[in-house]
């Protein structure tokens, strides 16, 4: 059997007729049973390389002559017929198609990736992987070959092709390859229908394998969580760091003791995280969210007590100067909330605003759509305790798609890959795979006067 480098040389020199007549119509056409592994490897590799040259590689590194030669060969009607018969031989024995064949194709072809004097992205390994995927899907769909997908399409390698944002690109790649080997001159619609069937089978298979793997992984993570994580230690650390961070951020309004005020519990953070990510530092990066939730809790309490006036940042102030004069004339020197609401709108007023507020107490936070502008010393907050719970996630924690006809839930383990679950499967998976950390603060709020300040409304805020 001829060596691949001979074929490579013929392509480089434009000997398309020689390759068509000698390699495909003579050598490959006389293969009636796939006994020799090298024959299979060479047949797949030559056809794959022609696809790479004719369709996938950049014109910057493939000359028009070489691309034209490759296209003449791969689109030749006789080549299509011969290659179709070659693929049909796998119906007799498909065991020669396995993950090792993909490795051998990659080893053979990677040295023939084309370059020029400039740098380029390496693409040939990806082209080989996609070509091999197509061959496997094509054979499985056309000839219904049990076990073929299991032996050849490893989910670590191929699961990315069934993500929602990759689906159309994957289908277009399959259509392109289907057109190349189709010897029946099928219509675009016929090819599209066949590719949809191929993709559906592929998607179901990959999602099933991915789901099984993730469910096993979740069980192992839960076991490690039970044996290795000291939950009480984690909770105590979270309590301490939350208490310290909140007192530090809101030091201008914190009162150390309050024996008279009503104690109210406000949410500070609800965090959904993976079981294998739970540790003492798992909430450290979410301090900005805590600050925002704490400020929202304070806003809610003050609104409930009806101690706030209300102004719209856009409608009630003609410009930044009008807003700044309002703050100054009403002694509103304590600012808490969204910087986009509380700070100047016009960039040219930045210096004036910073000068006005340089001796004020300004606490910017995330999440709030409004801003509190309060009188100095009019509000004091006492943090009595921080409460922390850590529990397994359950179905009711999220709004999930449920199909009443099938009785299945649709859940994305990773964004962009929705997978169907039976209720008991999803309940067990969420229990093992995800944890919910809920942090709240028990606080009391003292207000010095009947009207402590103003709630400045942002674009979407409302009292």
Short mmCIF file of C-alpha atoms in Angstrom, two decimals:
data_model
loop_
_atom_site.label_atom_id
_atom_site.label_comp_id
_atom_site.label_asym_id
_atom_site.label_seq_id
_atom_site.Cartn_x
_atom_site.Cartn_y
_atom_site.Cartn_z
CA UNK A 1 0.00 0.00 0.00
CA UNK A 2 1.30 3.45 -0.89
CA UNK A 3 2.67 5.69 1.85
CA UNK A 4 0.89 8.91 2.79
CA UNK A 5 3.88 11.10 1.95
CA UNK A 6 3.62 9.97 -1.68
CA UNK A 7 0.00 11.16 -1.78
CA UNK A 8 1.09 14.42 -0.17
CA UNK A 9 3.71 14.92 -2.87
CA UNK A 10 1.21 14.21 -5.66
CA UNK A 11 -1.19 16.81 -4.23
CA UNK A 12 1.59 19.37 -3.91
CA UNK A 13 2.51 18.87 -7.56
CA UNK A 14 -1.06 18.93 -8.85
CA UNK A 15 -1.27 15.26 -9.89
CA UNK A 16 -5.00 15.05 -9.23
CA UNK A 17 -5.68 12.58 -12.08
CA UNK A 18 -2.99 10.21 -10.77
CA UNK A 19 -4.50 10.23 -7.27
CA UNK A 20 -8.03 9.73 -8.59
CA UNK A 21 -7.10 6.88 -10.94
CA UNK A 22 -4.35 5.10 -9.00
CA UNK A 23 -5.22 5.61 -5.36
CA UNK A 24 -9.00 5.81 -5.32
CA UNK A 25 -10.24 4.03 -8.45
CA UNK A 26 -7.61 1.29 -8.38
CA UNK A 27 -6.11 0.74 -4.93
CA UNK A 28 -9.05 1.71 -2.73
CA UNK A 29 -11.68 0.31 -5.12
CA UNK A 30 -10.08 -3.13 -4.80
CA UNK A 31 -10.43 -3.22 -1.01
CA UNK A 32 -13.30 -5.65 -0.49
CA UNK A 33 -12.69 -6.33 3.19
CA UNK A 34 -11.01 -4.11 5.76
CA UNK A 35 -8.39 -6.46 7.16
CA UNK A 36 -5.28 -4.30 7.28
CA UNK A 37 -5.30 -1.51 9.86
CA UNK A 38 -2.97 0.60 7.75
CA UNK A 39 -5.34 0.42 4.78
CA UNK A 40 -8.11 1.84 6.95
CA UNK A 41 -5.84 4.49 8.45
CA UNK A 42 -4.55 5.58 5.05
CA UNK A 43 -7.99 5.71 3.43
CA UNK A 44 -9.46 7.85 6.20
CA UNK A 45 -6.37 10.06 6.47
CA UNK A 46 -6.09 10.83 2.75
CA UNK A 47 -9.75 11.78 2.48
CA UNK A 48 -9.54 13.83 5.68
CA UNK A 49 -6.45 15.69 4.42
CA UNK A 50 -8.17 16.51 1.14
CA UNK A 51 -11.06 17.95 3.16
CA UNK A 52 -8.60 19.98 5.24
CA UNK A 53 -6.97 21.45 2.12
CA UNK A 54 -10.13 22.06 0.11
CA UNK A 55 -12.43 23.43 2.81
CA UNK A 56 -10.82 24.26 6.12
CA UNK A 57 -7.32 25.70 5.86
CA UNK A 58 -6.77 29.38 5.16
CA UNK A 59 -5.99 30.60 1.66
CA UNK A 60 -2.98 32.34 3.21
CA UNK A 61 -1.22 28.98 3.52
CA UNK A 62 -2.92 26.93 0.79
CA UNK A 63 -2.14 28.06 -2.73
CA UNK A 64 -4.99 28.20 -5.26
CA UNK A 65 -3.31 25.40 -7.20
CA UNK A 66 -3.17 23.05 -4.21
CA UNK A 67 -6.72 23.86 -3.13
CA UNK A 68 -8.00 23.35 -6.67
CA UNK A 69 -6.20 19.99 -6.87
CA UNK A 70 -7.70 18.83 -3.57
CA UNK A 71 -11.20 19.94 -4.61
CA UNK A 72 -10.97 18.19 -7.97
CA UNK A 73 -10.12 14.96 -6.20
CA UNK A 74 -12.54 15.00 -3.28
CA UNK A 75 -15.53 16.18 -5.35
CA UNK A 76 -14.90 13.80 -8.27
CA UNK A 77 -17.91 11.55 -8.79
CA UNK A 78 -15.80 8.37 -9.02
CA UNK A 79 -13.98 9.28 -5.80
CA UNK A 80 -17.30 9.75 -4.02
CA UNK A 81 -18.53 6.33 -5.18
CA UNK A 82 -15.30 4.57 -4.24
CA UNK A 83 -15.10 6.23 -0.83
CA UNK A 84 -18.75 5.41 -0.13
CA UNK A 85 -18.01 1.71 -0.82
CA UNK A 86 -14.93 1.99 1.39
CA UNK A 87 -17.08 3.22 4.27
CA UNK A 88 -19.63 0.48 3.65
CA UNK A 89 -16.94 -2.10 4.51
CA UNK A 90 -17.24 -1.04 8.15
CA UNK A 91 -20.67 -2.70 8.21
CA UNK A 92 -18.87 -6.04 8.13
CA UNK A 93 -16.45 -5.17 10.91
CA UNK A 94 -16.72 -1.85 12.68
CA UNK A 95 -14.37 -2.78 15.53
CA UNK A 96 -11.44 -1.27 13.64
CA UNK A 97 -13.05 2.12 14.25
CA UNK A 98 -12.15 3.07 17.79
CA UNK A 99 -10.48 5.88 19.69
CA UNK A 100 -7.06 4.53 18.73
CA UNK A 101 -7.84 5.16 15.05
CA UNK A 102 -8.39 8.85 15.79
CA UNK A 103 -5.05 8.99 17.61
CA UNK A 104 -3.28 7.33 14.66
CA UNK A 105 -4.87 9.72 12.16
CA UNK A 106 -3.78 12.67 14.27
CA UNK A 107 -0.26 11.30 14.55
CA UNK A 108 -0.06 10.77 10.78
CA UNK A 109 -1.53 14.11 9.65
CA UNK A 110 -0.36 16.67 12.20
CA UNK A 111 3.09 16.85 10.60
CA UNK A 112 1.46 17.89 7.31
CA UNK A 113 -0.26 21.01 8.62
CA UNK A 114 0.53 23.86 6.28
CA UNK A 115 2.42 26.98 7.32
CA UNK A 116 3.88 30.06 5.77
CA UNK A 117 6.50 32.43 7.10
CA UNK A 118 3.97 34.07 9.42
CA UNK A 119 2.35 32.65 12.52
CA UNK A 120 -1.05 30.93 12.25
CA UNK A 121 -3.51 29.08 14.39
CA UNK A 122 -2.98 25.33 14.48
CA UNK A 123 -6.20 23.78 13.21
CA UNK A 124 -5.47 20.39 11.71
CA UNK A 125 -5.99 18.39 14.92
CA UNK A 126 -9.39 19.98 15.35
CA UNK A 127 -10.24 19.27 11.70
CA UNK A 128 -9.26 15.61 12.15
CA UNK A 129 -11.37 15.34 15.29
CA UNK A 130 -14.43 16.79 13.54
CA UNK A 131 -13.92 14.72 10.41
CA UNK A 132 -13.70 11.53 12.47
CA UNK A 133 -16.81 12.54 14.39
CA UNK A 134 -18.68 12.93 11.11
CA UNK A 135 -17.59 9.51 9.82
CA UNK A 136 -18.76 7.84 13.03
CA UNK A 137 -22.10 9.69 13.05
CA UNK A 138 -22.64 9.02 9.35
CA UNK A 139 -22.04 5.28 9.69
CA UNK A 140 -24.14 5.02 12.84
CA UNK A 141 -27.05 6.87 11.26
CA UNK A 142 -26.99 5.25 7.82
CA UNK A 143 -26.13 1.68 8.82
CA UNK A 144 -27.36 1.56 12.45
CA UNK A 145 -24.18 0.16 13.95
CA UNK A 146 -24.61 -0.57 17.68
CA UNK A 147 -21.76 0.50 19.97
CA UNK A 148 -20.05 2.65 17.37
CA UNK A 149 -20.61 5.94 19.17
CA UNK A 150 -19.60 4.47 22.54
CA UNK A 151 -16.25 3.26 21.18
CA UNK A 152 -15.35 6.41 19.31
CA UNK A 153 -16.89 9.58 20.71
CA UNK A 154 -15.41 10.32 24.09
CA UNK A 155 -17.56 12.87 25.91
CA UNK A 156 -14.54 14.82 27.16
CA UNK A 157 -13.57 15.40 23.53
CA UNK A 158 -16.93 15.85 21.86
CA UNK A 159 -19.50 17.06 24.41
CA UNK A 160 -18.69 20.70 23.57
CA UNK A 161 -20.27 20.25 20.14
CA UNK A 162 -23.77 19.88 21.57
CA UNK A 163 -23.80 23.11 23.56
CA UNK A 164 -26.61 25.37 22.39
CA UNK A 165 -24.26 28.07 21.13
CA UNK A 166 -22.30 25.49 19.09
CA UNK A 167 -25.23 23.53 17.63
CA UNK A 168 -25.63 25.45 14.36
CA UNK A 169 -21.90 25.49 13.65
CA UNK A 170 -21.75 21.77 14.31
CA UNK A 171 -24.65 21.12 11.93
CA UNK A 172 -23.09 23.27 9.19
CA UNK A 173 -19.84 21.35 9.52
CA UNK A 174 -21.74 18.05 9.22
CA UNK A 175 -23.65 19.34 6.17
CA UNK A 176 -20.38 20.33 4.49
CA UNK A 177 -18.89 16.88 5.04
CA UNK A 178 -22.08 15.09 4.07
CA UNK A 179 -22.10 16.99 0.77
CA UNK A 180 -18.51 15.96 0.09
CA UNK A 181 -19.15 12.21 0.38
CA UNK A 182 -22.72 12.17 -1.00
CA UNK A 183 -22.70 10.35 -4.36
CA UNK A 184 -26.45 10.54 -4.93
CA UNK A 185 -26.60 14.27 -5.68
CA UNK A 186 -29.10 14.66 -2.87
CA UNK A 187 -30.95 17.96 -2.54
CA UNK A 188 -30.00 20.45 0.14
CA UNK A 189 -33.19 19.59 2.00
CA UNK A 190 -32.46 15.86 1.93
CA UNK A 191 -28.96 16.43 3.27
CA UNK A 192 -30.26 18.77 5.95
CA UNK A 193 -32.83 16.19 7.11
CA UNK A 194 -30.17 13.47 7.31
CA UNK A 195 -27.81 15.76 9.21
CA UNK A 196 -30.57 16.66 11.68
CA UNK A 197 -31.02 12.94 12.36
CA UNK A 198 -27.28 12.52 12.82
CA UNK A 199 -27.07 15.51 15.14
CA UNK A 200 -30.07 14.42 17.22
CA UNK A 201 -28.54 10.98 17.76
CA UNK A 202 -25.20 12.61 18.62
CA UNK A 203 -26.80 15.09 21.03
CA UNK A 204 -28.80 12.42 22.87
CA UNK A 205 -25.71 10.21 23.15
CA UNK A 206 -23.35 12.95 24.36
CA UNK A 207 -25.82 14.36 26.86
CA UNK A 208 -26.51 10.89 28.23
CA UNK A 209 -22.79 10.18 28.69
CA UNK A 210 -22.17 13.64 30.12
CA UNK A 211 -25.08 13.27 32.53
CA UNK A 212 -23.92 9.85 33.74
CA UNK A 213 -20.40 11.13 34.29
CA UNK A 214 -21.54 14.24 36.16
CA UNK A 215 -23.90 12.24 38.39
CA UNK A 216 -21.09 9.87 39.37
CA UNK A 217 -18.80 12.83 40.00
CA UNK A 218 -21.46 14.47 42.17
CA UNK A 219 -21.78 11.36 44.34
CA UNK A 220 -18.02 11.30 44.88
CA UNK A 221 -17.98 15.02 45.72
CA UNK A 222 -20.75 14.50 48.28
CA UNK A 223 -18.80 11.67 49.91
CA UNK A 224 -15.68 13.87 50.09
CA UNK A 225 -17.80 16.71 51.47
CA UNK A 226 -19.18 14.53 54.27
CA UNK A 227 -15.81 13.07 55.25
CA UNK A 228 -13.46 16.01 54.73
CA UNK A 229 -15.36 19.25 55.36
CA UNK A 230 -15.93 20.49 58.91
CA UNK A 231 -19.19 22.33 58.29
CA UNK A 232 -19.34 24.00 61.70
CA UNK A 233 -15.83 25.33 61.22
CA UNK A 234 -16.75 26.70 57.79
CA UNK A 235 -19.92 28.32 59.14
CA UNK A 236 -18.08 29.93 62.07
CA UNK A 237 -15.45 31.35 59.75
CA UNK A 238 -18.12 32.77 57.43
CA UNK A 239 -19.88 34.33 60.44
CA UNK A 240 -16.68 35.97 61.61
CA UNK A 241 -15.55 37.28 58.23
CA UNK A 242 -19.04 38.56 57.41
CA UNK A 243 -19.31 40.37 60.75
CA UNK A 244 -15.87 41.96 60.34
CA UNK A 245 -16.45 43.01 56.73
CA UNK A 246 -19.88 44.54 57.39
CA UNK A 247 -18.66 46.48 60.41
CA UNK A 248 -15.71 47.76 58.44
CA UNK A 249 -17.74 48.78 55.38
CA UNK A 250 -20.55 50.45 57.34
CA UNK A 251 -18.43 51.76 60.23
CA UNK A 252 -19.95 55.25 59.89
CA UNK A 253 -23.38 53.99 60.96
CA UNK A 254 -22.50 51.02 63.18
CA UNK A 255 -23.52 51.14 66.84
CA UNK A 256 -21.81 48.59 69.08
CA UNK A 257 -24.78 48.03 71.39
CA UNK A 258 -28.54 48.53 71.29
CA UNK A 259 -30.74 47.06 74.01
CA UNK A 260 -33.93 48.82 73.00
CA UNK A 261 -34.36 48.48 69.24
CA UNK A 262 -36.42 45.81 67.53
CA UNK A 263 -34.20 43.06 66.14
CA UNK A 264 -34.85 42.38 62.48
CA UNK A 265 -33.23 39.64 60.38
CA UNK A 266 -32.20 40.72 56.87
CA UNK A 267 -30.69 38.55 54.12
CA UNK A 268 -27.06 39.28 53.36
CA UNK A 269 -26.11 36.60 50.81
CA UNK A 270 -27.59 33.54 49.15
CA UNK A 271 -24.86 31.66 47.32
CA UNK A 272 -25.36 28.61 45.11
CA UNK A 273 -22.05 26.79 44.79
CA UNK A 274 -20.64 23.42 43.82
CA UNK A 275 -20.20 20.90 46.61
CA UNK A 276 -16.49 20.53 45.90
CA UNK A 277 -16.04 24.31 46.23
CA UNK A 278 -17.31 24.57 49.80
CA UNK A 279 -14.54 25.70 52.15
CA UNK A 280 -13.80 28.49 54.62
CA UNK A 281 -12.99 31.04 51.92
CA UNK A 282 -15.84 30.22 49.52
CA UNK A 283 -17.70 33.49 50.20
CA UNK A 284 -14.69 35.82 50.40
CA UNK A 285 -15.09 37.11 46.85
CA UNK A 286 -18.77 37.90 47.41
CA UNK A 287 -18.27 40.70 49.96
CA UNK A 288 -19.51 43.37 47.48
CA UNK A 289 -22.78 41.43 47.15
CA UNK A 290 -23.08 41.32 50.95
CA UNK A 291 -22.63 45.07 51.18
CA UNK A 292 -25.35 45.62 48.59
CA UNK A 293 -27.80 43.29 50.33
CA UNK A 294 -27.08 44.87 53.71
CA UNK A 295 -27.77 48.34 52.28
CA UNK A 296 -30.96 47.05 50.65
CA UNK A 297 -32.06 45.72 54.04
CA UNK A 298 -31.45 49.11 55.63
CA UNK A 299 -33.39 50.81 52.81
CA UNK A 300 -36.31 48.43 53.35
CA UNK A 301 -36.40 49.10 57.11
CA UNK A 302 -36.31 52.88 56.68
CA UNK A 303 -39.04 52.72 54.04
CA UNK A 304 -41.19 50.58 56.34
CA UNK A 305 -40.80 53.17 59.10
CA UNK A 306 -41.77 55.97 56.72
CA UNK A 307 -38.83 58.17 57.68
CA UNK A 308 -37.67 58.94 54.14
CA UNK A 309 -38.61 61.58 51.63
CA UNK A 310 -38.43 60.59 47.98
CA UNK A 311 -36.79 62.30 45.01
CA UNK A 312 -36.14 61.12 41.48
CA UNK A 313 -32.49 61.60 40.47
CA UNK A 314 -33.38 62.44 36.87
CA UNK A 315 -36.82 64.05 37.03
CA UNK A 316 -36.50 66.12 40.21
CA UNK A 317 -33.07 67.65 39.62
CA UNK A 318 -32.26 69.80 36.60
CA UNK A 319 -28.54 68.99 36.74
CA UNK A 320 -25.74 67.92 39.08
CA UNK A 321 -25.45 71.36 40.64
CA UNK A 322 -29.15 71.34 41.53
CA UNK A 323 -28.71 67.90 43.13
CA UNK A 324 -25.59 68.97 45.04
CA UNK A 325 -27.31 72.09 46.36
CA UNK A 326 -30.17 69.90 47.60
CA UNK A 327 -27.75 67.70 49.56
CA UNK A 328 -25.91 70.67 51.02
CA UNK A 329 -28.98 72.72 52.00
CA UNK A 330 -30.59 69.75 53.77
CA UNK A 331 -27.41 68.61 55.56
CA UNK A 332 -27.55 65.22 53.83
CA UNK A 333 -23.94 64.23 54.39
CA UNK A 334 -24.30 60.46 54.71
CA UNK A 335 -24.62 58.72 51.33
CA UNK A 336 -25.31 54.97 51.00
CA UNK A 337 -26.07 53.03 47.83
CA UNK A 338 -25.49 53.04 44.10
CA UNK A 339 -22.69 55.28 42.84
CA UNK A 340 -24.59 55.68 39.56
CA UNK A 341 -27.40 57.36 41.49
CA UNK A 342 -25.48 59.18 44.22
CA UNK A 343 -22.50 60.59 42.32
CA UNK A 344 -22.42 63.29 39.66
CA UNK A 345 -23.83 62.41 36.24
CA UNK A 346 -21.76 64.89 34.25
CA UNK A 347 -18.08 63.99 34.13
CA UNK A 348 -17.10 67.67 34.17
CA UNK A 349 -18.63 67.95 37.66
CA UNK A 350 -16.46 65.21 39.18
CA UNK A 351 -14.05 67.61 40.90
CA UNK A 352 -16.87 69.72 42.38
CA UNK A 353 -18.70 66.64 43.68
CA UNK A 354 -15.58 65.13 45.22
CA UNK A 355 -14.74 68.44 46.88
CA UNK A 356 -18.28 68.71 48.28
CA UNK A 357 -18.23 65.19 49.73
CA UNK A 358 -14.58 64.93 50.84
CA UNK A 359 -15.51 65.23 54.52
CA UNK A 360 -18.82 63.42 54.24
CA UNK A 361 -19.47 59.72 54.80
CA UNK A 362 -20.01 58.01 51.44
CA UNK A 363 -20.65 54.26 51.19
CA UNK A 364 -21.07 52.97 47.63
CA UNK A 365 -22.53 49.51 47.18
CA UNK A 366 -23.59 47.13 44.43
CA UNK A 367 -27.10 45.79 43.76
CA UNK A 368 -29.00 48.91 44.86
CA UNK A 369 -30.89 50.78 42.18
CA UNK A 370 -31.46 53.72 44.52
CA UNK A 371 -29.42 55.74 46.96
CA UNK A 372 -29.93 56.86 50.55
CA UNK A 373 -28.90 60.45 51.36
CA UNK A 374 -29.21 60.84 55.12
CA UNK A 375 -28.53 63.37 57.81
CA UNK A 376 -25.35 62.85 59.81
CA UNK A 377 -25.88 60.67 62.89
CA UNK A 378 -29.57 60.21 62.01
CA UNK A 379 -29.31 56.43 61.59
CA UNK A 380 -27.42 53.89 63.67
CA UNK A 381 -27.30 50.14 63.05
CA UNK A 382 -26.36 47.50 65.59
CA UNK A 383 -25.31 44.07 64.30
CA UNK A 384 -26.43 41.58 66.94
CA UNK A 385 -25.43 38.38 65.15
CA UNK A 386 -24.65 36.77 61.82
CA UNK A 387 -26.53 33.59 60.92
CA UNK A 388 -25.20 31.04 58.42
CA UNK A 389 -26.79 27.89 57.03
CA UNK A 390 -25.27 25.48 54.51
CA UNK A 391 -27.57 22.93 52.92
CA UNK A 392 -27.96 20.85 49.78
CA UNK A 393 -29.83 22.40 46.89
CA UNK A 394 -33.20 20.99 45.92
CA UNK A 395 -35.55 21.28 42.97
CA UNK A 396 -37.65 24.03 44.55
CA UNK A 397 -34.63 26.36 44.85
CA UNK A 398 -34.72 27.25 41.16
CA UNK A 399 -37.37 27.82 38.54
CA UNK A 400 -36.85 24.78 36.32
CA UNK A 401 -38.51 23.77 33.08
CA UNK A 402 -40.89 20.88 33.63
CA UNK A 403 -42.59 19.00 30.82
CA UNK A 404 -45.93 17.65 32.01
CA UNK A 405 -46.24 15.37 28.98
CA UNK A 406 -42.93 13.59 29.57
CA UNK A 407 -42.64 14.12 33.31
CA UNK A 408 -39.07 15.33 32.82
CA UNK A 409 -37.22 18.36 34.13
CA UNK A 410 -34.77 20.22 31.90
CA UNK A 411 -31.69 21.34 33.80
CA UNK A 412 -28.36 22.74 32.57
CA UNK A 413 -25.46 21.29 34.54
CA UNK A 414 -23.33 23.79 32.69
CA UNK A 415 -24.82 26.79 30.93
CA UNK A 416 -25.82 26.01 27.35
CA UNK A 417 -26.32 22.26 27.72
CA UNK A 418 -29.89 21.53 28.86
CA UNK A 419 -30.34 17.90 29.90
CA UNK A 420 -33.50 15.97 30.72
CA UNK A 421 -33.83 14.48 34.21
CA UNK A 422 -36.43 12.39 35.95
CA UNK A 423 -37.50 14.01 39.21
CA UNK A 424 -35.67 11.55 41.45
CA UNK A 425 -32.53 11.84 39.31
CA UNK A 426 -32.46 15.63 39.49
CA UNK A 427 -33.28 15.70 43.18
CA UNK A 428 -30.38 13.34 43.94
CA UNK A 429 -28.02 15.16 41.58
CA UNK A 430 -28.72 18.60 43.05
CA UNK A 431 -28.37 17.23 46.58
CA UNK A 432 -24.91 15.88 45.80
CA UNK A 433 -23.65 18.46 43.31
CA UNK A 434 -24.76 21.81 44.73
CA UNK A 435 -24.87 23.54 48.09
CA UNK A 436 -26.73 26.67 49.18
CA UNK A 437 -25.06 29.06 51.60
CA UNK A 438 -27.51 31.47 53.20
CA UNK A 439 -26.19 34.35 55.32
CA UNK A 440 -28.35 36.77 57.23
CA UNK A 441 -27.75 39.52 59.77
CA UNK A 442 -29.85 40.19 62.86
CA UNK A 443 -29.80 43.95 63.27
CA UNK A 444 -31.60 46.78 65.02
CA UNK A 445 -31.88 50.29 63.60
CA UNK A 446 -32.20 53.48 65.61
CA UNK A 447 -33.40 56.66 63.92
CA UNK A 448 -32.78 60.02 65.59
CA UNK A 449 -35.53 62.06 63.95
CA UNK A 450 -38.89 61.60 62.25
CA UNK A 451 -37.34 62.31 58.82
CA UNK A 452 -33.80 61.00 58.47
CA UNK A 453 -33.22 61.86 54.83
CA UNK A 454 -34.21 61.09 51.27
CA UNK A 455 -34.44 58.03 49.08
CA UNK A 456 -33.00 59.13 45.74
CA UNK A 457 -34.61 57.03 43.04
CA UNK A 458 -32.60 55.58 40.18
CA UNK A 459 -34.01 54.83 36.74
CA UNK A 460 -35.83 51.66 37.83
CA UNK A 461 -36.23 52.24 41.59
CA UNK A 462 -39.56 52.86 43.23
CA UNK A 463 -40.74 53.53 46.75
#
